[in-house]
Tab-separated table of C-alpha atoms in Angstrom:
chain	number	residue	atom	x	y	z
D	1	LEU	CA	-7.489	-11.596	15.849
D	2	ILE	CA	-11.088	-11.006	16.998
D	3	HIS	CA	-12.107	-10.125	20.557
D	4	HIS	CA	-14.154	-12.882	22.146
D	5	GLU	CA	-15.625	-13.910	25.478
D	6	GLY	CA	-14.442	-17.035	27.236
D	7	SER	CA	-11.180	-18.762	26.430
D	8	ILE	CA	-9.749	-20.578	23.432
D	9	THR	CA	-6.690	-22.807	23.574
D	10	VAL	CA	-4.894	-24.364	20.625
D	11	ASP	CA	-2.401	-27.124	21.309
D	12	GLY	CA	-2.388	-26.009	24.938
D	13	LEU	CA	-1.671	-22.368	24.077
D	14	ASP	CA	-3.891	-19.431	25.038
D	15	THR	CA	-4.916	-17.568	21.878
D	16	THR	CA	-5.085	-14.224	23.650
D	17	LYS	CA	-1.688	-14.366	25.338
D	18	GLN	CA	0.191	-16.501	22.795
D	19	GLY	CA	-1.465	-15.502	19.536
D	20	THR	CA	1.671	-15.560	17.387
D	21	ALA	CA	2.573	-19.086	18.491
D	22	VAL	CA	-1.020	-20.209	17.919
D	23	ARG	CA	-1.105	-18.829	14.371
D	24	ARG	CA	2.074	-20.754	13.524
D	25	ARG	CA	0.161	-23.929	14.330
D	26	ILE	CA	-2.784	-23.160	12.063
D	27	GLY	CA	-3.198	-23.248	8.303
D	28	HIS	CA	-6.306	-21.467	7.024
D	29	VAL	CA	-8.194	-21.646	3.720
D	30	PRO	CA	-11.064	-19.124	3.486
D	31	GLN	CA	-14.131	-19.730	1.339
D	32	GLU	CA	-13.395	-16.676	-0.807
D	33	LEU	CA	-9.829	-16.897	-2.119
D	34	SER	CA	-7.713	-13.826	-2.817
D	35	PHE	CA	-4.378	-13.955	-4.653
D	36	MET	CA	-2.106	-11.578	-6.551
D	37	ASP	CA	-2.986	-12.772	-10.038
D	38	ASP	CA	0.156	-11.384	-11.706
D	39	LEU	CA	2.466	-13.556	-9.615
D	40	THR	CA	3.340	-17.073	-10.733
D	41	VAL	CA	2.579	-20.082	-8.576
D	42	ALA	CA	6.255	-20.297	-7.596
D	43	GLU	CA	6.414	-16.577	-6.713
D	44	THR	CA	3.237	-16.867	-4.640
D	45	LEU	CA	4.718	-19.781	-2.744
D	46	GLU	CA	7.992	-17.917	-2.178
D	47	PHE	CA	6.187	-14.787	-0.956
D	48	SER	CA	3.975	-16.729	1.458
D	49	SER	CA	6.943	-18.761	2.702
D	50	SER	CA	8.798	-15.570	3.567
D	51	LEU	CA	5.802	-14.262	5.528
D	52	LYS	CA	5.485	-17.509	7.482
D	53	GLY	CA	9.199	-18.054	7.904
D	54	ALA	CA	8.828	-21.485	6.289
D	55	ASP	CA	11.714	-23.495	4.853
D	56	PRO	CA	11.853	-22.710	1.082
D	57	ALA	CA	13.110	-26.213	0.268
D	58	GLY	CA	10.170	-27.833	2.020
D	59	ALA	CA	7.786	-25.346	0.455
D	60	THR	CA	8.598	-26.521	-3.067
D	61	SER	CA	7.609	-30.108	-2.269
D	62	ILE	CA	4.210	-28.881	-1.107
D	63	LEU	CA	3.270	-28.079	-4.702
D	64	ASP	CA	3.794	-31.741	-5.563
D	65	THR	CA	1.602	-32.712	-2.596
D	66	VAL	CA	-1.313	-30.617	-3.881
D	67	GLY	CA	-0.817	-31.578	-7.534
D	68	LEU	CA	0.683	-28.292	-8.781
D	69	GLY	CA	4.276	-29.439	-9.279
D	70	ASN	CA	4.028	-28.845	-13.043
D	71	GLU	CA	2.369	-25.417	-12.745
D	72	THR	CA	5.120	-23.427	-11.011
D	73	GLY	CA	5.615	-20.987	-13.893
D	74	LYS	CA	1.927	-20.346	-14.527
D	75	ARG	CA	0.455	-17.051	-13.375
D	76	VAL	CA	-2.139	-17.452	-10.623
D	77	GLY	CA	-4.725	-15.504	-12.629
D	78	ALA	CA	-4.587	-18.206	-15.323
D	79	LEU	CA	-5.346	-21.060	-12.905
D	80	SER	CA	-8.715	-22.799	-12.855
D	81	GLY	CA	-10.897	-22.643	-9.740
D	82	GLY	CA	-9.796	-26.110	-8.693
D	83	MET	CA	-6.112	-25.246	-9.116
D	84	LYS	CA	-6.525	-22.071	-7.051
D	85	GLN	CA	-8.158	-24.145	-4.325
D	86	ARG	CA	-5.182	-26.528	-4.415
D	87	LEU	CA	-2.789	-23.579	-4.223
D	88	ALA	CA	-4.651	-22.200	-1.204
D	89	ILE	CA	-4.327	-25.545	0.562
D	90	GLY	CA	-0.648	-25.673	-0.339
D	91	LEU	CA	-0.079	-22.236	1.193
D	92	ALA	CA	-1.980	-23.331	4.304
D	93	LEU	CA	0.408	-26.282	4.637
D	94	LEU	CA	3.502	-24.062	4.762
D	95	GLY	CA	5.339	-24.653	8.015
D	96	ASP	CA	3.557	-28.011	8.415
D	97	PRO	CA	0.869	-26.763	10.838
D	98	PRO	CA	-0.873	-29.443	12.940
D	99	ILE	CA	-4.276	-27.793	12.393
D	100	LEU	CA	-5.996	-26.885	9.112
D	101	LEU	CA	-9.095	-24.662	9.162
D	102	LEU	CA	-11.050	-24.975	5.904
D	103	ASP	CA	-14.154	-22.927	5.129
D	104	GLU	CA	-16.336	-24.655	2.489
D	105	PRO	CA	-13.269	-26.037	0.666
D	106	THR	CA	-15.230	-27.480	-2.294
D	107	SER	CA	-18.178	-25.080	-2.566
D	108	ASN	CA	-17.256	-23.517	-5.929
D	109	LEU	CA	-15.927	-26.630	-7.668
D	110	ASP	CA	-17.490	-28.834	-10.327
D	111	ALA	CA	-18.264	-32.477	-9.535
D	112	ALA	CA	-15.029	-33.974	-10.892
D	113	THR	CA	-12.802	-31.349	-9.245
D	114	ARG	CA	-14.741	-31.679	-5.981
D	115	GLU	CA	-14.102	-35.430	-5.949
D	116	ALA	CA	-10.382	-34.858	-6.501
D	117	MET	CA	-10.305	-32.244	-3.735
D	118	VAL	CA	-12.002	-34.579	-1.253
D	119	GLY	CA	-9.368	-37.202	-2.095
D	120	LEU	CA	-6.596	-34.668	-1.488
D	121	LEU	CA	-8.021	-33.593	1.877
D	122	ASP	CA	-8.544	-37.180	2.953
D	123	GLY	CA	-4.852	-37.823	2.270
D	124	LEU	CA	-3.856	-34.868	4.474
D	125	ARG	CA	-5.584	-36.259	7.551
D	126	GLY	CA	-3.520	-38.186	10.056
D	127	ALA	CA	-2.412	-38.618	13.642
D	128	ASP	CA	-0.226	-35.505	13.404
D	129	ARG	CA	-2.798	-33.226	11.772
D	130	THR	CA	-6.374	-32.208	12.570
D	131	ILE	CA	-8.662	-30.799	9.878
D	132	VAL	CA	-11.547	-28.585	10.971
D	133	LEU	CA	-13.877	-27.824	8.078
D	134	THR	CA	-17.251	-26.219	7.548
D	135	SER	CA	-19.471	-27.731	4.874
D	136	HIS	CA	-23.095	-27.940	3.761
D	137	ASN	CA	-22.349	-31.022	1.652
D	138	LEU	CA	-23.400	-33.991	3.784
D	139	GLY	CA	-21.720	-36.506	1.491
D	140	GLU	CA	-18.450	-34.628	1.859
D	141	VAL	CA	-18.850	-34.544	5.627
D	142	GLY	CA	-19.417	-38.295	5.684
D	143	LEU	CA	-16.199	-38.903	3.737
D	144	LEU	CA	-13.914	-36.530	5.639
D	145	ALA	CA	-15.183	-36.105	9.181
D	146	ASP	CA	-14.641	-38.273	12.238
D	147	ARG	CA	-16.831	-36.008	14.382
D	148	VAL	CA	-19.595	-33.600	13.362
D	149	VAL	CA	-20.743	-30.496	15.235
D	150	THR	CA	-23.969	-28.895	14.009
D	151	LEU	CA	-24.397	-25.148	14.441
D	152	GLU	CA	-27.538	-23.008	14.223
D	153	HIS	CA	-27.113	-19.229	14.506
D	154	GLY	CA	-23.676	-19.763	16.032
D	155	VAL	CA	-24.890	-22.140	18.737
D	156	VAL	CA	-23.936	-25.819	18.962
D	157	VAL	CA	-27.150	-27.855	18.723
D	158	ASP	CA	-25.754	-31.348	18.223
D	159	GLU	CA	-22.573	-33.406	18.100
D	160	CYS	CA	-22.398	-36.881	16.604
D	161	ASP	CA	-20.626	-39.446	14.479
D	162	PRO	CA	-21.014	-38.664	10.735
D	163	THR	CA	-22.964	-41.908	10.187
D	164	GLN	CA	-25.673	-40.538	12.512
D	165	LEU	CA	-25.960	-37.129	10.877
D	166	ASP	CA	-28.866	-37.771	8.488
D	167	GLU	CA	-30.942	-39.362	11.205
D	168	ARG	CA	-30.125	-36.680	13.786
D	169	LEU	CA	-31.188	-33.974	11.342
D	170	GLY	CA	-34.344	-35.891	10.448
D	171	LEU	CA	-33.419	-35.972	6.770
D	172	ALA	CA	-35.003	-38.295	4.263
D	173	VAL	CA	-32.942	-39.641	1.391
D	174	ARG	CA	-33.789	-40.709	-2.134
D	175	ILE	CA	-32.232	-43.802	-3.611
D	176	HIS	CA	-32.085	-44.268	-7.359
D	177	VAL	CA	-32.028	-48.016	-7.914
D	178	THR	CA	-31.217	-49.487	-11.333
D	179	ILE	CA	-32.902	-52.833	-12.003
D	180	ARG	CA	-33.989	-54.845	-15.029
D	181	PRO	CA	-36.997	-53.201	-16.736
D	182	GLU	CA	-39.028	-56.421	-16.548
D	183	ASP	CA	-38.729	-56.386	-12.735
D	184	ALA	CA	-40.050	-52.839	-12.258
D	185	THR	CA	-43.724	-53.597	-11.617
D	186	ARG	CA	-43.030	-56.348	-9.095
D	187	ALA	CA	-40.307	-54.277	-7.424
D	188	LEU	CA	-42.680	-51.347	-6.906
D	189	ALA	CA	-45.269	-53.613	-5.333
D	190	LEU	CA	-42.717	-55.207	-3.002
D	191	LEU	CA	-41.319	-51.843	-1.905
D	192	GLU	CA	-44.747	-50.372	-1.197
D	193	GLU	CA	-45.697	-53.507	0.727
D	194	ALA	CA	-42.548	-53.031	2.836
D	195	GLY	CA	-43.556	-49.417	3.627
D	196	HIS	CA	-41.307	-47.564	1.177
D	197	THR	CA	-42.453	-44.755	-1.122
D	198	ALA	CA	-41.248	-45.562	-4.644
D	199	ARG	CA	-41.848	-44.590	-8.250
D	200	GLN	CA	-40.446	-45.627	-11.595
D	201	ASN	CA	-37.950	-43.312	-13.265
D	202	GLY	CA	-36.220	-44.079	-16.550
D	203	THR	CA	-34.031	-47.131	-16.115
D	204	GLY	CA	-34.884	-47.696	-12.475
D	205	LEU	CA	-36.789	-46.680	-9.379
D	206	ILE	CA	-36.604	-43.730	-7.023
D	207	VAL	CA	-37.205	-44.775	-3.433
D	208	GLU	CA	-37.750	-42.271	-0.617
D	209	SER	CA	-36.578	-43.509	2.754
D	210	PRO	CA	-35.745	-42.236	6.236
D	211	ALA	CA	-32.003	-41.832	6.562
D	212	GLY	CA	-31.686	-44.690	9.013
D	213	ARG	CA	-33.494	-47.142	6.722
D	214	LYS	CA	-31.858	-46.481	3.377
D	215	GLY	CA	-30.456	-50.000	3.195
D	216	GLY	CA	-33.912	-51.523	3.717
D	217	ALA	CA	-35.076	-50.937	0.141
D	218	ILE	CA	-32.051	-52.702	-1.319
D	219	ALA	CA	-32.503	-55.582	1.130
D	220	THR	CA	-36.171	-55.934	0.170
D	221	LEU	CA	-35.346	-56.240	-3.513
D	222	THR	CA	-32.463	-58.673	-3.134
D	223	ARG	CA	-34.458	-60.819	-0.702
D	224	HIS	CA	-37.017	-61.356	-3.466
D	225	ASP	CA	-34.368	-62.162	-6.106
D	226	ILE	CA	-34.595	-58.811	-7.914
D	227	GLU	CA	-31.153	-57.941	-9.212
D	228	VAL	CA	-29.947	-54.495	-8.149
D	229	GLN	CA	-27.586	-53.487	-10.950
D	230	ASP	CA	-26.615	-50.146	-9.409
D	231	PHE	CA	-27.831	-47.567	-6.906
D	232	GLU	CA	-27.123	-43.969	-5.941
D	233	VAL	CA	-28.098	-42.128	-2.753
D	234	TRP	CA	-29.328	-38.533	-3.087
D	235	ARG	CA	-29.639	-36.210	-0.106
């Protein structure tokens, strides 16, 4: 749709010469969603199916896939943000495209809805489908991506496995470790002796660590018989 230099192929097809065939192979969910709010979910699905030439029978089952099977009669304007995001993914799946392009698919969702959305997207991955997504949420990237490409001002600056991302970007992480209150003083001393920066916070400790060493703090505590009751990694 946009003039570009160089060449782009999708599934072996040239986007310039075979654009219609390429678009049939791609489902797209933009960051900013736009629907006709007066239509119901079912009417929206029917309208989009007609535009894509998708099988209406198969289209109905898509609503079950994205968790909207019981919302067919509800008007789109009455849907929550999370439901609209699910509808957008459902529409992108019409025609069963082998490629999904998702732009910040969880950016406007609350924590619980974001977790559900990540679970949905994870279930859509497979040998017959590739998901290409943009995201600033590193935790989300770690859960969904098999390969990460980092862009700065439109230029590729790195490519790596998601487990290497924090270290490649030089990011430090904070680990909130929950331990028994009576162990706090000794735990702080042990962590500082091991080269970690730590401080007490409420029911536990906050430990700052380079991304590649975030397991070291936990290992230090357990090695000295300090029970780690829970921990959470913050980026």
